[in-house]
Tab-separated table of C-alpha atoms (C1' of nucleotides) in Angstrom:
chain	number	residue	atom	x	y	z
W	926	MET	CA	-9.673	-4.440	-15.537
W	927	VAL	CA	-6.506	-5.076	-17.431
W	928	GLY	CA	-4.026	-5.044	-14.602
W	929	SER	CA	-5.301	-5.801	-11.170
W	930	SER	CA	-2.338	-5.389	-8.890
W	931	LYS	CA	-2.407	-2.448	-6.569
W	932	GLN	CA	1.008	-1.215	-7.600
W	933	LEU	CA	0.087	-1.168	-11.251
W	934	ALA	CA	-3.209	0.559	-10.541
W	935	PHE	CA	-1.413	3.213	-8.535
W	936	ARG	CA	1.065	3.743	-11.355
W	937	TYR	CA	-1.788	4.367	-13.761
W	938	LEU	CA	-3.255	6.908	-11.377
W	939	THR	CA	0.111	8.619	-11.176
W	940	TYR	CA	0.441	8.676	-14.954
W	941	LEU	CA	-3.011	10.157	-15.158
W	942	ASN	CA	-2.206	12.919	-12.695
W	943	MET	CA	1.065	13.812	-14.307
W	944	LEU	CA	-0.354	13.682	-17.805
W	945	SER	CA	-3.195	15.995	-16.927
W	946	ARG	CA	-0.736	18.392	-15.396
W	947	LEU	CA	1.403	18.244	-18.552
W	948	ASP	CA	-1.693	18.773	-20.659
W	949	ARG	CA	-2.619	21.869	-18.668
W	950	GLN	CA	0.925	23.100	-19.182
W	951	GLY	CA	0.495	22.736	-22.936
W	952	VAL	CA	2.863	19.807	-23.423
W	953	SER	CA	1.543	17.750	-26.313
W	954	VAL	CA	4.149	15.030	-26.778
W	955	ILE	CA	6.403	13.263	-24.310
W	956	SER	CA	8.849	10.395	-24.456
W	957	SER	CA	8.608	7.337	-22.242
W	958	HIS	CA	11.888	8.349	-20.683
W	959	ASN	CA	10.721	11.821	-19.702
W	960	LEU	CA	7.305	10.794	-18.462
W	961	ALA	CA	8.852	7.939	-16.529
W	962	SER	CA	11.279	10.176	-14.739
W	963	ILE	CA	8.471	12.550	-13.762
W	964	CYS	CA	6.535	9.604	-12.365
W	965	ASN	CA	9.464	7.975	-10.591
W	966	VAL	CA	9.350	4.755	-12.582
W	967	GLY	CA	11.573	3.093	-15.159
W	968	ALA	CA	11.104	3.921	-18.834
W	969	SER	CA	10.633	0.342	-19.967
W	970	GLN	CA	8.139	-0.288	-17.215
W	971	LEU	CA	6.174	2.708	-18.350
W	972	ARG	CA	6.167	1.407	-21.922
W	973	LYS	CA	5.027	-2.018	-20.743
W	974	ASP	CA	2.269	-0.377	-18.731
W	975	MET	CA	1.156	1.609	-21.758
W	976	MET	CA	1.095	-1.496	-23.913
W	977	LEU	CA	-1.622	-2.928	-21.674
W	978	ILE	CA	-3.908	-0.001	-22.350
W	979	PRO	CA	-6.222	-0.392	-25.315
W	980	GLY	CA	-5.723	2.494	-27.662
W	981	ALA	CA	-2.597	3.911	-26.079
W	982	SER	CA	0.363	4.028	-28.383
W	983	GLY	CA	3.234	6.275	-29.233
W	984	LYS	CA	5.190	7.126	-32.306
W	985	GLN	CA	8.703	5.844	-32.714
W	986	SER	CA	11.369	8.532	-32.637
W	987	VAL	CA	8.738	10.988	-31.411
W	988	GLY	CA	7.032	9.842	-28.219
W	989	TYR	CA	3.530	9.608	-26.838
W	990	SER	CA	0.775	12.120	-27.414
W	991	VAL	CA	-0.218	13.465	-24.020
W	992	LYS	CA	-3.859	13.798	-25.004
W	993	VAL	CA	-4.117	10.303	-26.454
W	994	LEU	CA	-2.512	8.743	-23.395
W	995	LEU	CA	-4.688	10.786	-21.098
W	996	SER	CA	-7.925	9.787	-22.705
W	997	SER	CA	-7.077	6.131	-23.129
W	998	ILE	CA	-6.054	5.777	-19.492
W	999	GLN	CA	-9.148	7.645	-18.391
W	1000	GLN	CA	-11.271	5.354	-20.483
W	1001	MET	CA	-9.615	2.233	-19.166
W	1002	LEU	CA	-10.089	3.386	-15.589
W	1003	HIS	CA	-13.696	4.403	-16.185
W	1004	ARG	CA	-12.930	7.837	-14.912
W	1005	ASP	CA	-16.382	8.983	-15.936
W	1006	GLN	CA	-17.986	7.193	-13.014
W	1007	ASN	CA	-19.477	9.016	-10.081
W	1008	ASP	CA	-20.013	7.221	-6.805
W	1009	ARG	CA	-21.811	8.137	-3.642
W	1010	VAL	CA	-19.951	7.364	-0.439
W	1011	VAL	CA	-20.943	7.305	3.199
W	1012	LEU	CA	-18.593	7.939	6.061
W	1013	VAL	CA	-19.095	6.013	9.262
W	1014	GLY	CA	-17.527	7.330	12.444
W	1015	VAL	CA	-17.218	11.056	12.963
W	1016	GLY	CA	-14.330	11.283	15.392
W	1017	SER	CA	-11.500	13.657	14.669
W	1018	PHE	CA	-10.503	11.604	11.647
W	1019	GLY	CA	-13.958	11.332	10.240
W	1020	ALA	CA	-14.541	15.042	10.737
W	1021	ALA	CA	-11.305	15.765	8.899
W	1022	LEU	CA	-12.450	13.650	5.977
W	1023	ILE	CA	-15.754	15.475	5.834
W	1024	LYS	CA	-13.898	18.739	5.444
W	1025	TYR	CA	-11.491	17.254	2.916
W	1026	ARG	CA	-12.567	18.214	-0.560
W	1027	GLY	CA	-10.134	15.981	-2.443
W	1028	PHE	CA	-12.590	13.212	-3.253
W	1029	GLU	CA	-14.981	15.247	-5.322
W	1030	ALA	CA	-12.628	15.924	-8.198
W	1031	HIS	CA	-12.294	12.158	-8.565
W	1032	GLY	CA	-15.971	11.408	-8.714
W	1033	PHE	CA	-16.582	10.426	-5.123
W	1034	GLU	CA	-19.310	12.262	-3.308
W	1035	ILE	CA	-19.623	11.875	0.441
W	1036	VAL	CA	-23.374	12.077	0.764
W	1037	ALA	CA	-23.802	11.402	4.483
W	1038	ALA	CA	-21.960	10.550	7.651
W	1039	PHE	CA	-23.070	8.375	10.547
W	1040	ASP	CA	-22.110	8.263	14.180
W	1041	LEU	CA	-23.575	7.183	17.489
W	1042	GLN	CA	-24.551	10.781	18.082
W	1043	PRO	CA	-25.937	12.794	15.204
W	1044	SER	CA	-24.222	16.147	15.041
W	1045	VAL	CA	-23.354	19.031	12.808
W	1046	ILE	CA	-19.941	19.648	11.356
W	1047	GLU	CA	-19.156	23.295	10.914
W	1048	ASN	CA	-18.339	24.537	7.422
W	1049	SER	CA	-19.928	21.496	5.874
W	1050	ASP	CA	-23.278	20.631	4.443
W	1051	ILE	CA	-22.799	16.893	4.839
W	1052	PRO	CA	-25.340	15.672	7.394
W	1053	VAL	CA	-24.326	13.448	10.284
W	1054	TYR	CA	-27.051	10.962	11.138
W	1055	SER	CA	-27.331	8.494	13.970
W	1056	MET	CA	-26.470	4.863	13.352
W	1057	GLU	CA	-30.124	3.933	13.506
W	1058	SER	CA	-30.768	5.468	10.128
W	1059	LEU	CA	-27.852	3.640	8.501
W	1060	GLU	CA	-29.821	0.731	7.106
W	1061	SER	CA	-32.608	2.730	5.534
W	1062	PHE	CA	-30.237	5.308	4.104
W	1063	LEU	CA	-27.881	2.785	2.518
W	1064	GLN	CA	-30.680	0.782	0.990
W	1065	GLU	CA	-32.683	3.752	-0.173
W	1066	HIS	CA	-29.699	5.349	-1.887
W	1067	LYS	CA	-28.136	2.050	-2.990
W	1068	ILE	CA	-24.767	3.047	-1.538
W	1069	LYS	CA	-21.827	0.848	-2.502
W	1070	PHE	CA	-18.900	2.772	-0.986
W	1071	ALA	CA	-18.185	3.386	2.673
W	1072	ILE	CA	-15.293	4.849	4.592
W	1073	LEU	CA	-14.842	3.227	7.983
W	1074	ALA	CA	-13.445	5.621	10.578
W	1075	VAL	CA	-14.931	4.255	13.790
W	1076	PRO	CA	-12.885	3.191	16.831
W	1077	GLU	CA	-11.096	-0.125	16.336
W	1078	SER	CA	-13.333	-1.899	18.818
W	1079	ALA	CA	-16.426	-1.157	16.757
W	1080	ALA	CA	-14.887	-1.813	13.369
W	1081	LYS	CA	-15.894	-5.426	12.824
W	1082	ASN	CA	-19.498	-4.932	13.838
W	1083	VAL	CA	-19.962	-1.803	11.803
W	1084	ALA	CA	-18.311	-3.376	8.771
W	1085	ASP	CA	-20.634	-6.362	9.003
W	1086	GLN	CA	-23.618	-4.051	9.172
W	1087	LEU	CA	-22.449	-2.047	6.191
W	1088	ILE	CA	-21.997	-5.185	4.153
W	1089	ARG	CA	-25.362	-6.548	5.205
W	1090	PHE	CA	-26.933	-3.310	4.033
W	1091	GLY	CA	-25.396	-3.495	0.595
W	1092	VAL	CA	-21.967	-1.866	0.774
W	1093	THR	CA	-19.370	-3.667	-1.358
W	1094	ARG	CA	-16.404	-1.258	-1.254
W	1095	LEU	CA	-14.865	-0.399	2.054
W	1096	LEU	CA	-12.010	1.948	2.831
W	1097	ASN	CA	-10.910	0.749	6.239
W	1098	LEU	CA	-9.086	3.410	8.214
W	1099	THR	CA	-9.148	1.398	11.426
W	1100	PRO	CA	-6.360	-0.933	12.488
W	1101	ALA	CA	-8.880	-3.800	12.640
W	1102	LEU	CA	-8.435	-6.684	10.231
W	1103	LEU	CA	-11.758	-7.253	8.499
W	1104	THR	CA	-12.926	-10.565	7.130
W	1105	VAL	CA	-15.404	-10.098	4.341
W	1106	PRO	CA	-17.064	-12.117	1.589
W	1107	ASP	CA	-15.294	-12.293	-1.773
W	1108	SER	CA	-17.836	-9.961	-3.298
W	1109	VAL	CA	-16.709	-7.170	-0.973
W	1110	LYS	CA	-13.443	-5.319	-1.523
W	1111	VAL	CA	-11.549	-3.685	1.318
W	1112	SER	CA	-8.625	-1.282	1.220
W	1113	ASP	CA	-6.801	-0.976	4.501
W	1114	VAL	CA	-4.981	2.204	5.392
W	1115	ASN	CA	-2.958	1.868	8.552
W	1116	LEU	CA	-0.820	4.876	9.337
W	1117	VAL	CA	0.914	3.121	12.207
W	1118	TYR	CA	2.031	0.325	9.895
W	1119	GLU	CA	3.326	2.898	7.455
W	1120	MET	CA	5.361	4.518	10.194
W	1121	GLU	CA	6.693	1.180	11.389
W	1122	PHE	CA	7.673	0.375	7.829
W	1123	LEU	CA	9.576	3.645	7.549
W	1124	ARG	CA	11.322	2.821	10.784
W	1125	ARG	CA	13.024	-0.260	9.438
W	1126	GLN	CA	13.928	0.944	6.005
W	1127	LEU	CA	17.672	0.365	5.866
I	1076	MET	CA	16.057	-6.262	8.025
I	1077	VAL	CA	15.368	-9.753	6.827
I	1078	GLY	CA	12.568	-9.075	4.387
I	1079	SER	CA	12.322	-5.647	2.963
I	1080	SER	CA	9.185	-5.708	0.855
I	1081	LYS	CA	6.294	-3.688	2.118
I	1082	GLN	CA	3.865	-6.556	1.898
I	1083	LEU	CA	6.062	-8.801	3.977
I	1084	ALA	CA	6.667	-6.076	6.551
I	1085	PHE	CA	2.935	-5.495	6.854
I	1086	ARG	CA	2.335	-9.201	7.336
I	1087	TYR	CA	4.805	-9.248	10.204
I	1088	LEU	CA	3.023	-6.328	11.804
I	1089	THR	CA	-0.262	-8.156	11.441
I	1090	TYR	CA	1.190	-11.299	12.990
I	1091	LEU	CA	2.481	-9.213	15.837
I	1092	ASN	CA	-0.875	-7.613	16.503
I	1093	MET	CA	-2.769	-10.867	16.353
I	1094	LEU	CA	-0.234	-12.707	18.465
I	1095	SER	CA	-0.326	-10.101	21.181
I	1096	ARG	CA	-4.090	-10.306	21.193
I	1097	LEU	CA	-3.916	-14.106	21.451
I	1098	ASP	CA	-1.378	-13.777	24.228
I	1099	ARG	CA	-3.650	-11.466	26.188
I	1100	GLN	CA	-6.446	-13.999	25.689
I	1101	GLY	CA	-4.255	-16.662	27.253
I	1102	VAL	CA	-3.659	-18.712	24.096
I	1103	SER	CA	-0.215	-20.278	24.395
I	1104	VAL	CA	0.093	-22.444	21.280
I	1105	ILE	CA	-1.305	-22.008	17.794
I	1106	SER	CA	-0.931	-23.832	14.489
I	1107	SER	CA	0.181	-22.144	11.298
I	1108	HIS	CA	-3.207	-22.904	9.851
I	1109	ASN	CA	-5.120	-21.189	12.648
I	1110	LEU	CA	-2.893	-18.174	12.905
I	1111	ALA	CA	-2.902	-17.798	9.149
I	1112	SER	CA	-6.661	-17.765	8.961
I	1113	ILE	CA	-6.835	-15.122	11.674
I	1114	CYS	CA	-4.371	-13.015	9.710
I	1115	ASN	CA	-5.978	-13.541	6.304
I	1116	VAL	CA	-2.947	-15.221	4.758
I	1117	GLY	CA	-2.134	-18.722	3.552
I	1118	ALA	CA	-0.721	-21.241	6.004
I	1119	SER	CA	2.355	-22.082	3.973
I	1120	GLN	CA	3.085	-18.427	3.464
I	1121	LEU	CA	2.935	-17.897	7.190
I	1122	ARG	CA	5.354	-20.769	7.753
I	1123	LYS	CA	7.722	-19.361	5.146
I	1124	ASP	CA	7.520	-15.965	6.821
I	1125	MET	CA	8.308	-17.496	10.187
I	1126	MET	CA	11.299	-19.341	8.783
I	1127	LEU	CA	12.903	-15.998	7.991
I	1128	ILE	CA	12.765	-14.913	11.622
I	1129	PRO	CA	15.796	-15.802	13.707
I	1130	GLY	CA	14.672	-17.773	16.720
I	1131	ALA	CA	11.114	-18.405	15.614
I	1132	SER	CA	10.221	-22.038	15.278
I	1133	GLY	CA	7.359	-24.348	16.030
I	1134	LYS	CA	6.951	-27.951	17.076
I	1135	GLN	CA	5.720	-30.484	14.590
I	1136	SER	CA	2.308	-31.903	15.375
I	1137	VAL	CA	1.891	-29.171	17.989
I	1138	GLY	CA	2.258	-25.692	16.562
I	1139	TYR	CA	3.963	-22.448	17.447
I	1140	SER	CA	4.352	-21.003	20.912
I	1141	VAL	CA	2.611	-17.674	20.936
I	1142	LYS	CA	5.104	-16.132	23.333
I	1143	VAL	CA	8.154	-17.327	21.409
I	1144	LEU	CA	6.767	-16.039	18.127
I	1145	LEU	CA	5.799	-12.757	19.709
I	1146	SER	CA	9.178	-12.055	21.174
I	1147	SER	CA	11.179	-13.152	18.144
I	1148	ILE	CA	9.122	-10.979	15.814
I	1149	GLN	CA	9.382	-8.065	18.211
I	1150	GLN	CA	13.107	-8.497	18.365
I	1151	MET	CA	13.472	-8.702	14.613
I	1152	LEU	CA	11.424	-5.540	14.156
I	1153	HIS	CA	13.283	-3.665	16.896
I	1154	ARG	CA	10.038	-2.927	18.597
I	1155	ASP	CA	11.889	-1.406	21.523
I	1156	GLN	CA	12.707	1.738	19.596
I	1157	ASN	CA	11.143	5.073	20.409
I	1158	ASP	CA	11.096	7.834	17.837
I	1159	ARG	CA	10.165	11.476	17.971
I	1160	VAL	CA	8.020	12.725	15.125
I	1161	VAL	CA	6.980	16.143	13.944
I	1162	LEU	CA	3.795	16.910	12.114
I	1163	VAL	CA	3.837	19.593	9.458
I	1164	GLY	CA	0.568	21.122	8.362
I	1165	VAL	CA	-2.219	21.554	10.868
I	1166	GLY	CA	-5.282	21.604	8.653
I	1167	SER	CA	-8.202	19.381	9.495
I	1168	PHE	CA	-6.124	16.321	8.768
I	1169	GLY	CA	-3.167	17.390	10.767
I	1170	ALA	CA	-5.365	18.359	13.673
I	1171	ALA	CA	-7.002	14.934	13.547
I	1172	LEU	CA	-3.587	13.287	13.712
I	1173	ILE	CA	-2.634	15.367	16.715
I	1174	LYS	CA	-5.679	14.082	18.555
I	1175	TYR	CA	-5.062	10.524	17.393
I	1176	ARG	CA	-3.378	8.584	20.148
I	1177	GLY	CA	-2.603	5.470	18.122
I	1178	PHE	CA	1.062	6.220	17.466
I	1179	GLU	CA	2.221	6.248	21.043
I	1180	ALA	CA	1.638	2.590	21.734
I	1181	HIS	CA	3.989	1.876	18.840
I	1182	GLY	CA	6.818	4.041	20.030
I	1183	PHE	CA	6.148	7.156	17.979
I	1184	GLU	CA	5.844	10.382	19.873
I	1185	ILE	CA	4.540	13.449	18.070
I	1186	VAL	CA	6.594	16.090	19.827
I	1187	ALA	CA	5.559	19.169	17.886
I	1188	ALA	CA	3.492	20.423	15.005
I	1189	PHE	CA	4.222	23.235	12.568
I	1190	ASP	CA	2.022	25.414	10.452
I	1191	LEU	CA	2.085	28.825	8.851
I	1192	GLN	CA	0.143	30.123	11.826
I	1193	PRO	CA	1.055	28.900	15.288
I	1194	SER	CA	-2.071	27.866	17.125
I	1195	VAL	CA	-3.411	25.757	19.940
I	1196	ILE	CA	-5.247	22.489	19.466
I	1197	GLU	CA	-7.841	21.858	22.131
I	1198	ASN	CA	-7.494	18.728	24.233
I	1199	SER	CA	-3.873	18.369	23.288
I	1200	ASP	CA	-0.585	19.362	24.775
I	1201	ILE	CA	1.297	19.151	21.506
I	1202	PRO	CA	2.475	22.654	20.630
I	1203	VAL	CA	1.901	24.122	17.178
I	1204	TYR	CA	4.771	26.363	16.147
I	1205	SER	CA	5.213	28.578	13.145
I	1206	MET	CA	7.262	27.363	10.213
I	1207	GLU	CA	10.039	29.751	11.129
I	1208	SER	CA	11.018	27.627	14.075
I	1209	LEU	CA	11.132	24.425	12.018
I	1210	GLU	CA	14.849	24.442	11.317
I	1211	SER	CA	16.035	25.089	14.821
I	1212	PHE	CA	13.588	22.623	16.340
I	1213	LEU	CA	14.479	19.783	13.992
I	1214	GLN	CA	18.172	20.273	14.413
I	1215	GLU	CA	18.073	20.810	18.130
I	1216	HIS	CA	16.007	17.669	18.742
I	1217	LYS	CA	17.628	15.642	15.946
I	1218	ILE	CA	14.239	14.686	14.513
I	1219	LYS	CA	14.271	11.959	11.858
I	1220	PHE	CA	10.533	11.378	11.333
I	1221	ALA	CA	8.001	13.786	9.876
I	1222	ILE	CA	4.391	13.520	8.832
I	1223	LEU	CA	3.565	15.750	5.905
I	1224	ALA	CA	-0.010	17.011	5.964
I	1225	VAL	CA	0.281	20.360	4.200
I	1226	PRO	CA	-1.714	21.357	1.100
I	1227	GLU	CA	-0.500	19.667	-2.065
I	1228	SER	CA	0.861	22.890	-3.495
I	1229	ALA	CA	3.274	23.297	-0.585
I	1230	ALA	CA	4.292	19.659	-0.339
I	1231	LYS	CA	7.473	19.690	-2.406
I	1232	ASN	CA	8.919	22.779	-0.804
I	1233	VAL	CA	8.167	21.674	2.702
I	1234	ALA	CA	9.538	18.191	2.049
I	1235	ASP	CA	12.759	19.684	0.721
I	1236	GLN	CA	13.072	21.836	3.817
I	1237	LEU	CA	12.465	18.895	6.129
I	1238	ILE	CA	15.121	16.853	4.379
I	1239	ARG	CA	17.563	19.736	4.439
I	1240	PHE	CA	17.039	20.020	8.187
I	1241	GLY	CA	17.787	16.364	8.824
I	1242	VAL	CA	14.555	14.418	8.404
I	1243	THR	CA	15.067	11.030	6.734
I	1244	ARG	CA	11.666	9.361	7.166
I	1245	LEU	CA	8.642	10.987	5.671
I	1246	LEU	CA	5.020	9.930	5.830
I	1247	ASN	CA	3.505	11.803	2.914
I	1248	LEU	CA	-0.219	12.318	3.268
I	1249	THR	CA	-0.394	14.733	0.352
I	1250	PRO	CA	-1.133	13.666	-3.217
I	1251	ALA	CA	2.158	15.202	-4.334
I	1252	LEU	CA	4.825	12.917	-5.728
I	1253	LEU	CA	8.044	13.624	-3.875
I	1254	THR	CA	11.509	13.128	-5.284
I	1255	VAL	CA	14.041	12.560	-2.557
I	1256	PRO	CA	17.617	11.380	-2.144
I	1257	ASP	CA	18.172	7.644	-1.655
I	1258	SER	CA	18.980	8.203	1.980
I	1259	VAL	CA	15.451	9.448	2.629
I	1260	LYS	CA	12.513	7.058	2.784
I	1261	VAL	CA	8.992	8.142	1.923
I	1262	SER	CA	5.696	6.367	2.479
I	1263	ASP	CA	2.862	7.755	0.437
I	1264	VAL	CA	-0.698	7.481	1.672
I	1265	ASN	CA	-3.211	8.641	-0.878
I	1266	LEU	CA	-6.802	8.081	0.110
I	1267	VAL	CA	-8.102	9.088	-3.288
I	1268	TYR	CA	-5.956	6.436	-4.958
I	1269	GLU	CA	-7.257	3.882	-2.497
I	1270	MET	CA	-10.815	4.790	-3.390
I	1271	GLU	CA	-10.077	4.675	-7.101
I	1272	PHE	CA	-8.518	1.279	-6.614
I	1273	LEU	CA	-11.648	0.024	-4.871
I	1274	ARG	CA	-13.726	1.363	-7.713
I	1275	ARG	CA	-12.193	-0.927	-10.274
I	1276	GLN	CA	-11.910	-4.071	-8.279
I	1277	LEU	CA	-13.798	-6.575	-10.425
S	864	DT	C1'	-1.850	-38.188	13.465
S	865	DA	C1'	-1.213	-33.381	13.210
S	866	DT	C1'	1.856	-30.139	12.101
S	867	DT	C1'	6.241	-27.984	10.862
S	868	DG	C1'	10.033	-27.106	7.580
S	869	DT	C1'	11.323	-26.874	2.910
S	870	DG	C1'	12.638	-27.903	-1.908
S	871	DA	C1'	10.444	-27.503	-6.204
S	872	DA	C1'	7.043	-25.473	-9.158
S	873	DA	C1'	4.211	-21.887	-10.423
S	874	DT	C1'	3.102	-17.229	-10.669
S	875	DC	C1'	3.837	-12.560	-10.930
S	876	DG	C1'	6.325	-8.339	-11.822
S	877	DT	C1'	10.417	-5.875	-13.442
S	878	DT	C1'	14.337	-4.964	-16.218
S	879	DC	C1'	17.161	-5.699	-20.216
S	880	DA	C1'	18.367	-5.555	-24.873
S	881	DC	C1'	17.407	-4.852	-29.261
S	882	DA	C1'	14.681	-5.191	-33.590
S	883	DG	C1'	11.880	-2.189	-36.184
S	884	DC	C1'	10.214	2.038	-37.522
S	885	DA	C1'	9.659	7.243	-38.405
V	770	DT	C1'	19.223	8.891	-34.962
V	771	DG	C1'	15.735	8.575	-31.353
V	772	DC	C1'	12.138	6.372	-29.850
V	773	DT	C1'	8.580	2.677	-29.299
V	774	DG	C1'	7.176	-2.134	-28.909
V	775	DT	C1'	8.373	-6.529	-27.200
V	776	DG	C1'	10.480	-11.072	-26.442
V	777	DA	C1'	13.532	-12.923	-23.342
V	778	DA	C1'	15.960	-12.917	-19.039
V	779	DC	C1'	15.749	-12.016	-14.514
V	780	DG	C1'	14.141	-11.612	-9.848
V	781	DA	C1'	10.907	-11.802	-6.319
V	782	DT	C1'	6.988	-13.841	-4.190
V	783	DT	C1'	3.494	-17.266	-3.509
V	784	DT	C1'	1.745	-21.786	-3.630
V	785	DC	C1'	2.233	-26.702	-3.775
V	786	DA	C1'	3.419	-31.068	-2.155
V	787	DC	C1'	5.503	-33.904	0.866
V	788	DA	C1'	9.292	-35.649	3.844
V	789	DA	C1'	10.447	-35.351	8.606
V	790	DT	C1'	9.067	-35.618	13.259
V	791	DA	C1'	6.979	-34.844	17.944
DNA sequence: TATTGTGAAATCGTTCACAGCA
DNA sequence: TGCTGTGAACGATTTCACAATA
């Protein structure tokens, strides 16, 4: 990947979202200044970002073609991929994620959930299995992505299991700090930290 | 606030968590190297971070006092504060947040939730009011913090309302990109972006 | 000797300013 | 003239290396 910082990656995702909206609205050309202001970034930063993308370029005195930008960013981000994801921990958070349909449009399919107690989530066809079947399921389906939504106290153990069974991408929704091998990538989402950060802004 | 970058702020919160755990375990002194490895950061970075905290200092050839560090970080972060928070949008996500007890220990009290339809969440004494009562509630209780968990399509409008009614800190759980006055601080949490970011790590 | 505190160096990311082009 | 592409300046952050010291 061309740029590997999280901020840059998130900017590309924002560009992508805004560009596809513009495309749907029939906008075919846009200047760096306009697109930047829609995306809440500076115009020169946007141009620098675009320069890193193979195939993305604009026309001087005209602007960027929305469709060209869209497809070159999509290509760079491998937006064609489709990944199967398991969810571990079906508390209120986990159950909310099962009902959340936002992942599918981005090529992430939650194929199963796991909890101490198998159960059934209403309005959902995603099965909830017991933890005993975790190993066989992960290995049989060669799952690489997992969302960790267990209680904090269980987080480390469950994460270790997941990794042992072949998971290499972990979205960690628990406050626990995970230590993982270099081959495994973790994204931590900690709502309490976000709130604390808001608290001391200015 | 001494350091205002998000990364730095999150490191301080991590230090705080780990230090309070160490304190509970009866550890009284720890070296930068040890604490750093617990917190997944470099030792010299940790020392630099500590240097920015008024009152925090260690002893050469000995290490840092856990209690001293703990209280100076707490003081710097104003950890004594207590803030009332409203939640807007009681879909599956919002309902999960209402049941989530993690905020309280950090001085955030969810005092009310709002949705198009007032309702009752089981196992919770947090009331869910209709959107009509938003304005009077926010102004009467002088609420500064809100968690935005409405559908994306409603996000901008609701955010504008919240700001108009006095909210200045917004945890945005929707994928919408909000544009707000400088006096208002927004933290965006976008689980889809986090997943996409994991996808292209190496 | 073990460890902090810290200046200097290296790295990384952003913004500026403007040349060059349609 | 309006816009992109980009080198250079700037700023922020991280790492290094080591002097100081309990």
